[in-house]
mmCIF file of C-alpha atoms and ligand atoms in Angstrom:
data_model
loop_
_atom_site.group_PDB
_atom_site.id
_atom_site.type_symbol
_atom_site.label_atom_id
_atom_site.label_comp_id
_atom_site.label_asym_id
_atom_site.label_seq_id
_atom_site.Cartn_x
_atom_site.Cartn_y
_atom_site.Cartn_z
ATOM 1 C CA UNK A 16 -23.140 10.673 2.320
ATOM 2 C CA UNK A 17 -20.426 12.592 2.681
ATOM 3 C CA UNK A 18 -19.973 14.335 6.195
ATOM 4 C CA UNK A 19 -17.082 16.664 8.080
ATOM 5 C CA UNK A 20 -15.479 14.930 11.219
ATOM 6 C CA UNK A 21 -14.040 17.934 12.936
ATOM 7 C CA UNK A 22 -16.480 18.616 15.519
ATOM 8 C CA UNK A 23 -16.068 15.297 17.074
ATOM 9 C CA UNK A 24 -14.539 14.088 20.326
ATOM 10 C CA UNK A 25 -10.766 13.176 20.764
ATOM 11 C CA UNK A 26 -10.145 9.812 22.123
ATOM 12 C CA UNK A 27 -8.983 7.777 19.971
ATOM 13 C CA UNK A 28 -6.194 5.400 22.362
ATOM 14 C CA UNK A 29 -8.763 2.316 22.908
ATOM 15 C CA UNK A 30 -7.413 1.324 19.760
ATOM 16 C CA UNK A 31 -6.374 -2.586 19.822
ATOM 17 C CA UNK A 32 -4.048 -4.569 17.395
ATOM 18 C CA UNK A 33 -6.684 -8.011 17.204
ATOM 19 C CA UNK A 34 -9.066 -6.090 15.949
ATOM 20 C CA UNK A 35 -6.542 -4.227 13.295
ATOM 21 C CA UNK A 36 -5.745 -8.197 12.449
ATOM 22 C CA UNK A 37 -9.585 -9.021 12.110
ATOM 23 C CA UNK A 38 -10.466 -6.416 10.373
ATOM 24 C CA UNK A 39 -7.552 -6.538 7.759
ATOM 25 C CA UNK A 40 -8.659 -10.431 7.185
ATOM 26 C CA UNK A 41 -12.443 -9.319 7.043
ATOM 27 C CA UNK A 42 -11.277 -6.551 4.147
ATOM 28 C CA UNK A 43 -9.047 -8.681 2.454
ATOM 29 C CA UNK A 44 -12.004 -11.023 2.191
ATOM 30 C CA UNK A 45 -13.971 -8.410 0.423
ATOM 31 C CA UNK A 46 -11.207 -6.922 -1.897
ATOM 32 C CA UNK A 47 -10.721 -10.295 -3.006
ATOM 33 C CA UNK A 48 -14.419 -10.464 -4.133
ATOM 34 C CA UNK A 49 -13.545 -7.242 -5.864
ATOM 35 C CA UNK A 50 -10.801 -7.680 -7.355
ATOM 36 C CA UNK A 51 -12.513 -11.363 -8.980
ATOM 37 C CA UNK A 52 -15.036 -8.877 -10.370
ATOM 38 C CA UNK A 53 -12.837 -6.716 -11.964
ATOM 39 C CA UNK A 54 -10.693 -9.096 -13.237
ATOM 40 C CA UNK A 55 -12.189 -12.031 -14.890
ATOM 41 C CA UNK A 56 -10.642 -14.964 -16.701
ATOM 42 C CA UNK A 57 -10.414 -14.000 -20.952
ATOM 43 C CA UNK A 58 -11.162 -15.474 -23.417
ATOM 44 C CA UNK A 59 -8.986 -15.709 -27.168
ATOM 45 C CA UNK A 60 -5.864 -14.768 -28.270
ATOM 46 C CA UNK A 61 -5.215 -12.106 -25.332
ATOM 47 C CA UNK A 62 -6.158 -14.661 -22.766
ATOM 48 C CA UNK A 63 -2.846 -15.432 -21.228
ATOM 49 C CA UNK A 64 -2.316 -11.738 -20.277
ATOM 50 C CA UNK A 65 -5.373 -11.713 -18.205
ATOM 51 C CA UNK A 66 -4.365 -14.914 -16.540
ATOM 52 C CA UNK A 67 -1.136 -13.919 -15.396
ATOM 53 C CA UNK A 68 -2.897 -10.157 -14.249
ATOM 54 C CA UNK A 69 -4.929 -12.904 -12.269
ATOM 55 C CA UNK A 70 -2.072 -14.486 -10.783
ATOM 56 C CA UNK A 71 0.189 -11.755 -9.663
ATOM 57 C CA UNK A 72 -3.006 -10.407 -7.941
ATOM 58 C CA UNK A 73 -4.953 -12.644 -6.668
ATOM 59 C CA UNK A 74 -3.256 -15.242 -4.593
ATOM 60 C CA UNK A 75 -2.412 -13.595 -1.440
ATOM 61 C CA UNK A 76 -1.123 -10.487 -0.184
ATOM 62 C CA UNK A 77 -2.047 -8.871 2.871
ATOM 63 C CA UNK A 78 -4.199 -5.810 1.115
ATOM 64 C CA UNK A 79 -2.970 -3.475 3.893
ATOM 65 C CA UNK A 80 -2.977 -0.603 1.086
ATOM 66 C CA UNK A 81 -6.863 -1.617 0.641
ATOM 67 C CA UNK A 82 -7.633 -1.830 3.835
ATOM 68 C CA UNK A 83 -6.273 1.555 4.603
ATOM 69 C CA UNK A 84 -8.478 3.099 2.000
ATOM 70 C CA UNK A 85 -11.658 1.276 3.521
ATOM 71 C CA UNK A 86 -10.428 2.614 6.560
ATOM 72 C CA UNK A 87 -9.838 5.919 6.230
ATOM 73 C CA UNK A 88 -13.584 5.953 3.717
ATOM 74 C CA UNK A 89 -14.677 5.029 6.975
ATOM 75 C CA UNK A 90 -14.302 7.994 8.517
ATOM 76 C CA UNK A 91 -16.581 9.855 6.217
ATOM 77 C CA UNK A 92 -18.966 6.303 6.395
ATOM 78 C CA UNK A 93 -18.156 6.458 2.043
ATOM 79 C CA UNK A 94 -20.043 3.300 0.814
ATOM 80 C CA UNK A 95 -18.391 0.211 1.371
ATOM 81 C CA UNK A 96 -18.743 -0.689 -2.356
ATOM 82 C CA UNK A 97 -17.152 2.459 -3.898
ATOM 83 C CA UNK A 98 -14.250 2.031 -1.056
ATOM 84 C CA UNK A 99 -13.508 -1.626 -2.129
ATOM 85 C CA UNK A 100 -13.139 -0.069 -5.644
ATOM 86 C CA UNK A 101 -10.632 2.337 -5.046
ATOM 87 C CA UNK A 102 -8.935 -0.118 -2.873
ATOM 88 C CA UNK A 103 -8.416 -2.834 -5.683
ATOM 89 C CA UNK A 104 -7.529 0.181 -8.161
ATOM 90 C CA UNK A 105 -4.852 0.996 -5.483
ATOM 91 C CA UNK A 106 -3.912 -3.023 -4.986
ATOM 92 C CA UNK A 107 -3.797 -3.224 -8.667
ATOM 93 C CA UNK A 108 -1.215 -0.422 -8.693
ATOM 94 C CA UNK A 109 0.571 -2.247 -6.053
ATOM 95 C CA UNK A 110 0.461 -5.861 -7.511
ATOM 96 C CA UNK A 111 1.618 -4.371 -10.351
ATOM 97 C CA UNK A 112 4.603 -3.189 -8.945
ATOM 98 C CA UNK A 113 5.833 -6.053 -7.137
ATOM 99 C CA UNK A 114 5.397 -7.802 -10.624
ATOM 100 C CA UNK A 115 7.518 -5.802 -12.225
ATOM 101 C CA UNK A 116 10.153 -5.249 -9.203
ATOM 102 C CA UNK A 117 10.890 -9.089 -9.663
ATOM 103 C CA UNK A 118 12.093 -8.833 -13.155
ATOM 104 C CA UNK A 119 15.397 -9.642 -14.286
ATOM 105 C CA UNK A 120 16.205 -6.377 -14.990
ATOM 106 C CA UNK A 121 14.957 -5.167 -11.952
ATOM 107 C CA UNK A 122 15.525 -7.003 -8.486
ATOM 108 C CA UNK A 123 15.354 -10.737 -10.648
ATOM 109 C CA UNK A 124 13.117 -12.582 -7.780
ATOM 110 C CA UNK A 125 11.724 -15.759 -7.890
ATOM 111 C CA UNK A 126 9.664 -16.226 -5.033
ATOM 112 C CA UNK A 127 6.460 -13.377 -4.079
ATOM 113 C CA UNK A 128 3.738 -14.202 -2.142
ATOM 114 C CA UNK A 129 4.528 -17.621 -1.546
ATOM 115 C CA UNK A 130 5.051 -18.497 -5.032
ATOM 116 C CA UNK A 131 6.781 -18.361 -8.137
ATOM 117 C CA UNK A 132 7.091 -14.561 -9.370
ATOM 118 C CA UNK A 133 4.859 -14.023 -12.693
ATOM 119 C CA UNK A 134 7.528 -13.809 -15.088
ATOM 120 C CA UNK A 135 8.766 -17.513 -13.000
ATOM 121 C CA UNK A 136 5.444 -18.970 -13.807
ATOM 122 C CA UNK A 137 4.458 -17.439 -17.085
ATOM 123 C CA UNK A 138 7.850 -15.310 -18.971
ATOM 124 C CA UNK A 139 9.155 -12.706 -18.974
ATOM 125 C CA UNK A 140 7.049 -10.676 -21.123
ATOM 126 C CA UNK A 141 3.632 -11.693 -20.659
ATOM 127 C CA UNK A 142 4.931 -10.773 -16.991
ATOM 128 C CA UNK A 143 5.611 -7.227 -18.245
ATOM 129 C CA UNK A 144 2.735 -6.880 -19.974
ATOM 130 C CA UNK A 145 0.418 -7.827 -17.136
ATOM 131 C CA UNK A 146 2.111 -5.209 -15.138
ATOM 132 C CA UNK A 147 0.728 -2.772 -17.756
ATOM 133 C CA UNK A 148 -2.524 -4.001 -17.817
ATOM 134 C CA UNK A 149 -2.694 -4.008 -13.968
ATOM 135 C CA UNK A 150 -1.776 -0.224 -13.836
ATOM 136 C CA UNK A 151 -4.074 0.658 -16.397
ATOM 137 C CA UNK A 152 -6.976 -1.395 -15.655
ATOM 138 C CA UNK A 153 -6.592 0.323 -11.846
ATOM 139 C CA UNK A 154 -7.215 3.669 -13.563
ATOM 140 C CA UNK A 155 -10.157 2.504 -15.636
ATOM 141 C CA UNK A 156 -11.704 1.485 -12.426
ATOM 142 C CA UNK A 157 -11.374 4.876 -10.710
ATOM 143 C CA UNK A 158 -12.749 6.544 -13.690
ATOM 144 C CA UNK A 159 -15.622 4.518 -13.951
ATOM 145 C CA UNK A 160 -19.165 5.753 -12.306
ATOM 146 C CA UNK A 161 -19.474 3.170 -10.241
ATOM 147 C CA UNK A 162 -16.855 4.259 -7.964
ATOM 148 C CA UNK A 163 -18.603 7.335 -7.230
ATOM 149 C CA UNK A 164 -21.493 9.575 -8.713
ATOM 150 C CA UNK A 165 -19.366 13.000 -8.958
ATOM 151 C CA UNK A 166 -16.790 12.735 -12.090
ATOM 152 C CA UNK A 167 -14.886 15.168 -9.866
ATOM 153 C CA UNK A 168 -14.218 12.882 -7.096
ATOM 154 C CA UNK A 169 -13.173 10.070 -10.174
ATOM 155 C CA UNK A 170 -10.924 12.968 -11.156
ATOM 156 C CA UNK A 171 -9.624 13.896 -8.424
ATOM 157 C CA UNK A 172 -8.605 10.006 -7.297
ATOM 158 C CA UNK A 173 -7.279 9.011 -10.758
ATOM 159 C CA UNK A 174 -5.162 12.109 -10.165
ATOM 160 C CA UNK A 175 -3.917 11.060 -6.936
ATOM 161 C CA UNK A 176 -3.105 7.598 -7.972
ATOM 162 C CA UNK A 177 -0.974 8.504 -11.154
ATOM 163 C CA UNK A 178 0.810 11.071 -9.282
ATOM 164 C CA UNK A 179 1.258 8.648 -6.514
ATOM 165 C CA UNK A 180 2.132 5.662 -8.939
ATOM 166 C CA UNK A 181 4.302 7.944 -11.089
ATOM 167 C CA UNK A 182 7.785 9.286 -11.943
ATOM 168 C CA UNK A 183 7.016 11.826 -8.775
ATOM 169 C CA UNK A 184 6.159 8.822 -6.474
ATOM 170 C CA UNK A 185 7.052 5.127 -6.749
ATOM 171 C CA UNK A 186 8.358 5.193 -10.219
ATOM 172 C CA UNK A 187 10.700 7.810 -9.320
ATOM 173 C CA UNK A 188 11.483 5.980 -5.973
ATOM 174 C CA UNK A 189 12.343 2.584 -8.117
ATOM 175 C CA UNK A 190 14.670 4.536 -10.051
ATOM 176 C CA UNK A 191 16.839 6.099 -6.782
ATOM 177 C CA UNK A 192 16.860 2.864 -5.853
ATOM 178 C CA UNK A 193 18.251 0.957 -8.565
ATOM 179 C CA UNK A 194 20.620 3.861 -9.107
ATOM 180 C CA UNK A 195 21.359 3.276 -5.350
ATOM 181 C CA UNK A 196 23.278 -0.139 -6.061
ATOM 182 C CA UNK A 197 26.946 1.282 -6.748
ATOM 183 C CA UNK A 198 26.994 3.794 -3.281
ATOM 184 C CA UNK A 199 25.544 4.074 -0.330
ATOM 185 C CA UNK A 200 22.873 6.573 1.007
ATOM 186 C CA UNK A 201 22.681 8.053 4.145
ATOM 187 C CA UNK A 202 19.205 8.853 6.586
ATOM 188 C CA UNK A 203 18.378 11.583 4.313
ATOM 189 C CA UNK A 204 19.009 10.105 1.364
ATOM 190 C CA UNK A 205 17.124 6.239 2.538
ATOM 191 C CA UNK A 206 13.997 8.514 3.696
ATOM 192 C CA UNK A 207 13.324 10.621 0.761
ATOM 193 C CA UNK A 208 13.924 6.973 -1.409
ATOM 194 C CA UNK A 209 10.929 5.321 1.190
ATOM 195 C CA UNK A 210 8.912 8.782 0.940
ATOM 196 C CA UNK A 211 8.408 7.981 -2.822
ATOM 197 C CA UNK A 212 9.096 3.826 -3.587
ATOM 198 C CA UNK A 213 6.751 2.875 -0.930
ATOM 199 C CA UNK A 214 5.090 5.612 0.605
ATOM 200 C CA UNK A 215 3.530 7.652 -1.922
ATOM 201 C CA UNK A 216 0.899 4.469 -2.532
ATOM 202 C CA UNK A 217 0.515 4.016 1.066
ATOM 203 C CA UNK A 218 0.020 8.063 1.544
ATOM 204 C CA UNK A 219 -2.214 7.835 -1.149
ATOM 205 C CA UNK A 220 -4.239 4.528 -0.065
ATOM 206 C CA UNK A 221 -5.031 6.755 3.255
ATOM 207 C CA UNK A 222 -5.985 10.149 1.462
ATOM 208 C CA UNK A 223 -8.453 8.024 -1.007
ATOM 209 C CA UNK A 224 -10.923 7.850 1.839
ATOM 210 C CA UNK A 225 -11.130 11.909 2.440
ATOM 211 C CA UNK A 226 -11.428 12.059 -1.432
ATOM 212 C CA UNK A 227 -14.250 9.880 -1.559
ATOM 213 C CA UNK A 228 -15.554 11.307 1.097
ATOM 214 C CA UNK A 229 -15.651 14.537 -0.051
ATOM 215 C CA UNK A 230 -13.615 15.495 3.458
ATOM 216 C CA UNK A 231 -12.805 19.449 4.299
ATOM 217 C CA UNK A 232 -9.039 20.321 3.344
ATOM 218 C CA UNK A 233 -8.050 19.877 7.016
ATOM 219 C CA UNK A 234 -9.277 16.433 6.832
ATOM 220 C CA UNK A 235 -7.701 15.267 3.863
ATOM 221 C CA UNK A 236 -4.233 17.148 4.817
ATOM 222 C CA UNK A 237 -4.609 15.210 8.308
ATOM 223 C CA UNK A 238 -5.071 11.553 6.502
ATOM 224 C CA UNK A 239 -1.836 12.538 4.474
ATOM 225 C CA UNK A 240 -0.119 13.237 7.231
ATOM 226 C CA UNK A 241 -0.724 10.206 8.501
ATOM 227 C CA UNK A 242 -0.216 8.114 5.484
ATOM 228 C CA UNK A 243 3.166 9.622 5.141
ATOM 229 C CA UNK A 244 3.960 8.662 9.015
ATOM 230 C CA UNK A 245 2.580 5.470 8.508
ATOM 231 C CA UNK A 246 4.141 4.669 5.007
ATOM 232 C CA UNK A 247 7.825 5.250 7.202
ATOM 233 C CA UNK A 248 6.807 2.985 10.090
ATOM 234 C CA UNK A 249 6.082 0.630 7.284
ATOM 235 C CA UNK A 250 9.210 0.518 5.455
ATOM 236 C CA UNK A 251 10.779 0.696 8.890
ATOM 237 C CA UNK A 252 9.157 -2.825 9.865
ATOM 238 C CA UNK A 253 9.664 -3.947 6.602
ATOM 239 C CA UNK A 254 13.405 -3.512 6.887
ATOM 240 C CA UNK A 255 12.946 -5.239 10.217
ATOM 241 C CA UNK A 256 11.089 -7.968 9.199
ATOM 242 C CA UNK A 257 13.798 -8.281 6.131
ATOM 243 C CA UNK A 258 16.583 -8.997 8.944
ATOM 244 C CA UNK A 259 14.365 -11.293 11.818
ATOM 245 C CA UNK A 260 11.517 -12.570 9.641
ATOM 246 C CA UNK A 261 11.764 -15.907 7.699
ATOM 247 C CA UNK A 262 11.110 -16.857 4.354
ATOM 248 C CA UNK A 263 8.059 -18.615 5.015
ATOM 249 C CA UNK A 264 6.714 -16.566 6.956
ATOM 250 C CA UNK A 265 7.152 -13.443 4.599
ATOM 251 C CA UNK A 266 6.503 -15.274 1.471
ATOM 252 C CA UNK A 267 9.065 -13.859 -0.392
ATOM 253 C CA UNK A 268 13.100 -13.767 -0.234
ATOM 254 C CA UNK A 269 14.669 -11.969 2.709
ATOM 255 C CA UNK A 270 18.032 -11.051 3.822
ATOM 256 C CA UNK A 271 18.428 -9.237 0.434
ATOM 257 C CA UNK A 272 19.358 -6.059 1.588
ATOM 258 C CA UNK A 273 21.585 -7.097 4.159
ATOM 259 C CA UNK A 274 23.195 -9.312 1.433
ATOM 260 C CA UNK A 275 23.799 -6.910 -1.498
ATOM 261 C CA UNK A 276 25.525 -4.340 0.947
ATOM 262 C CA UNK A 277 22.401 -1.913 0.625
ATOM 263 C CA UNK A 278 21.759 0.495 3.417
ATOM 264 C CA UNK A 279 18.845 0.508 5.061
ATOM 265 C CA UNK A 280 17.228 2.160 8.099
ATOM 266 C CA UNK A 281 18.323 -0.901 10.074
ATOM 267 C CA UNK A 282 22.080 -0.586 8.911
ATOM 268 C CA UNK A 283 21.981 3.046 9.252
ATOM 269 C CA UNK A 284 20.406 3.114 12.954
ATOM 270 C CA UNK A 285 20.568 -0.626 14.203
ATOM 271 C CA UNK A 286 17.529 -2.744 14.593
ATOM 272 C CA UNK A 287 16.639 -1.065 18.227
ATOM 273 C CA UNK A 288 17.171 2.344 16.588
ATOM 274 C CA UNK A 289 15.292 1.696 13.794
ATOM 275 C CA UNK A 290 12.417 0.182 15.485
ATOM 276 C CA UNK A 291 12.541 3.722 18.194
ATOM 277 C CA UNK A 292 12.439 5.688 14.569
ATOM 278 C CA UNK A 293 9.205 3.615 13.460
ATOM 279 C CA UNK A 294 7.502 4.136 16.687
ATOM 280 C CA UNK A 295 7.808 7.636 16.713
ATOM 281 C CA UNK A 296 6.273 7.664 13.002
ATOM 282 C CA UNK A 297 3.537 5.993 14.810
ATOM 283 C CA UNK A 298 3.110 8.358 17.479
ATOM 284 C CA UNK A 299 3.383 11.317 15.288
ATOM 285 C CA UNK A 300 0.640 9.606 12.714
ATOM 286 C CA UNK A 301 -1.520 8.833 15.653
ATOM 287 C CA UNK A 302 -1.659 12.551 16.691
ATOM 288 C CA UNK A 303 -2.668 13.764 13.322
ATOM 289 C CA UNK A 304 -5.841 11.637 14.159
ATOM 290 C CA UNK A 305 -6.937 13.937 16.636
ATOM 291 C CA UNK A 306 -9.004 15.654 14.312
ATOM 292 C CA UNK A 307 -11.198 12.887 13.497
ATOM 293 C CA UNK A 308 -11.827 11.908 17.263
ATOM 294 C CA UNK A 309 -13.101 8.690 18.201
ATOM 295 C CA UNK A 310 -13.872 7.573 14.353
ATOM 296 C CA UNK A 311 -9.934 6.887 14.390
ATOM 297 C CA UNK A 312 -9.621 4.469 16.138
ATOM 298 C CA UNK A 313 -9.025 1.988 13.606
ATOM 299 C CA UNK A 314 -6.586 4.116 11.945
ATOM 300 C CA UNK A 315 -4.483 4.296 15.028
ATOM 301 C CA UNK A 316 -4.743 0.740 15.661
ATOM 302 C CA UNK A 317 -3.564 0.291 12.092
ATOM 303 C CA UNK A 318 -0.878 2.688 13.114
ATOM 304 C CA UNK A 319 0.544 0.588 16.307
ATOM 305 C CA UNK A 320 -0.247 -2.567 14.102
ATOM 306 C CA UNK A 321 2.360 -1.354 11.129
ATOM 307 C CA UNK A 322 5.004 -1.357 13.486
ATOM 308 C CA UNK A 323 4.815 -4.522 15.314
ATOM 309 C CA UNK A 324 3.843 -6.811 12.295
ATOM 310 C CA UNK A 325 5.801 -10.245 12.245
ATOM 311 C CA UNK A 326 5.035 -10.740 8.141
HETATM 312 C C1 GRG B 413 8.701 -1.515 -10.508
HETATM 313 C C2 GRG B 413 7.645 0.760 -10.778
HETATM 314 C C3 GRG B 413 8.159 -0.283 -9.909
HETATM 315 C C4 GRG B 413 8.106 -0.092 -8.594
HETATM 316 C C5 GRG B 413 8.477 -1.091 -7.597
HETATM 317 C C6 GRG B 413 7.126 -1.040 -4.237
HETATM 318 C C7 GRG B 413 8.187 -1.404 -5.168
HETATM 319 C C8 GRG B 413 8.440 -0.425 -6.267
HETATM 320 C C9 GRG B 413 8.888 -2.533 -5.067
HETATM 321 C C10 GRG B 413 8.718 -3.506 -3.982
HETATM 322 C C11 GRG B 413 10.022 -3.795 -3.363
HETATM 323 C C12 GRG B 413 9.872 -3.985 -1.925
HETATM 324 C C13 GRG B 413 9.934 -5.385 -1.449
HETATM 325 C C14 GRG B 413 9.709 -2.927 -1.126
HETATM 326 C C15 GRG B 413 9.586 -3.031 0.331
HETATM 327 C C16 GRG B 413 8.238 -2.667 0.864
HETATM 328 C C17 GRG B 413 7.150 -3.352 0.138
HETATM 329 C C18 GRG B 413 6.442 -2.590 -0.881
HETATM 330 C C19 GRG B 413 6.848 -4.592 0.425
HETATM 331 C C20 GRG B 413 5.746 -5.324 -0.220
HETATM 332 O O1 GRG B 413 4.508 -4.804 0.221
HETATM 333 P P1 GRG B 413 3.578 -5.645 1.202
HETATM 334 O O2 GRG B 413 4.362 -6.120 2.391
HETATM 335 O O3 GRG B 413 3.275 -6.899 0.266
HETATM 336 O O4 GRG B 413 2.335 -4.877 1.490
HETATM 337 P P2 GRG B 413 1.952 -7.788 0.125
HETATM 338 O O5 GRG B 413 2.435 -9.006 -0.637
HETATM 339 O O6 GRG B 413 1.451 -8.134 1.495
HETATM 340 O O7 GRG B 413 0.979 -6.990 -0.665
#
């Protein structure tokens, strides 16, 4: 199944962004499908915790984390099914997150993809509580056989994901960040933040794929790279998009940053400077591709598609 990509060609710029955009719609399709499986409706006493994992999940999102596993599993051609797997584990992760970001004690949001945040339409604790059973159902996924034969490859991905989901990676970032609120942080300080809130998932989302595919070191080190690259451009349009975009059209509050005096890479380098910053993440992701040849070119699409996203 499992195959090395390093002998392969090099071109990899006849990547386009409407295929990036049908693609991602064509994955989120399927993760959807997945993530129905995995999380059904309950039944009993506990029922209302499984409900509200359903909600914070399942209605909408654009599964760009998923779709950069299936991506990347690609690469390796990893069955579609056991890719879809790791890519809900990793959107459970995610969902998670953003569930538990809009708490009171936390960022206290009340609007997240397009509707009321889950502690807004359930309370506060049931909201809490299906953040935990999001994070630990994702890990019960990976470990599971059906995600792939080899319990080392289910090792090595659980791994990945709880050092990626952890005190290390986004937990840790979370925690710079609220501590961030009373002073300001500089280039250094914003990136390292990003590096960890945001794009340790993304990094690992991208590296899943050589783990499932059983990739050489080389490989895997390249998709890092590139997930770390990418997971910048990311928070660089995000920041963007947090300025020009609209509520609607992001589905959640924006102008926050801007608003509680936080710094940003658009206050720290001005939106054309920030954008220039993102772009050369892209470029520099792109040419860790090279490797791979020709079986990128959905990954750099992806790449160019990160930065110039309007939502
Ligand atoms: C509470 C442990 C804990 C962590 C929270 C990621 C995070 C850490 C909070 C989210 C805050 C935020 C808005 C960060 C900016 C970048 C980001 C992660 C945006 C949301 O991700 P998208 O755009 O959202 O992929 P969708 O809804 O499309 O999945």
């Amino acid at each position: 199944m499992a195959r090395s990509a390093s002998n392969r060609p090099t071109r990899i710029e006849d990547a386009r962004l409407t295929d990036v955009e049908t693609a991602l719609r064509e994955t989120a399709a399927a993760v959807d499908a997945t993530l129905e499986r995995l999380l059904p409706a309950a039944q009993g006493a506990e029922a209302r915790v499984a409900e509200a994992m359903r909600y914070a999940t399942l209605a909408g999102g654009k599964r760009l984390r998923p779709y950069l596993v299936v991506a990347g599993a690609d690469v390796f051609d990893v069955p579609r099914a056991a890719a879809l797997r790791a890519g809900a584990a990793v959107e459970m992760i995610h969902s998670y997150s953003l569930v538990h970001d809009d708490l009171p004690a936390m960022d206290d949001d009340d609007l997240r993809r397009g509707q009321p945040t889950c502690h807004v339409a359930f309370d506060e604790a049931t909201a809490i509580l299906a953040g935990d059973g999001l994070l630990t159902l994702a890990f019960e996924v990976l470990a599971a056989p059906e995600t792939h034969a080899d319990p080392a490859v289910r090792c090595r991905l659980t791994a990945g994901l709880a050092a990626a989901a952890g005190a290390r990676g986004m937990v840790g970032g979370q925690m710079i960040d609220l501590a961030a609120k009373d002073r300001t942080l500089g280039l250094d300080a914003i990136s390292h933040l990003q590096a960890l809130k945001t794009g340790a998932l993304i990094t690992f989302s991208c590296e899943a794929g050589a783990i499932l595919g059983e990739a050489t070191d080389d490989e895997r080190a390249a998709l890092v790279g590139y997930g770390r690259d990418l997971g910048l451009a990311f928070q660089i349009a995000d920041d963007l998009l947090d300025v020009e975009g609209s509520e609607a059209a992001m589905g959640k509050a924006v102008g926050k940053d801007a608003n509680a005096g936080k710094a940003t890479f658009v206050s720290l380098l001005g939106g054309a400077g920030a954008r220039e910053h993102g772009r050369a993440a892209v470029d520099r992701a792109i040419a860790r591709l090279v490797v791979f040849g020709d079986r990128a070119a959905p990954l750099a699409a992806t790449a160019r598609f990160v930065i110039d996203r309007h939502h």
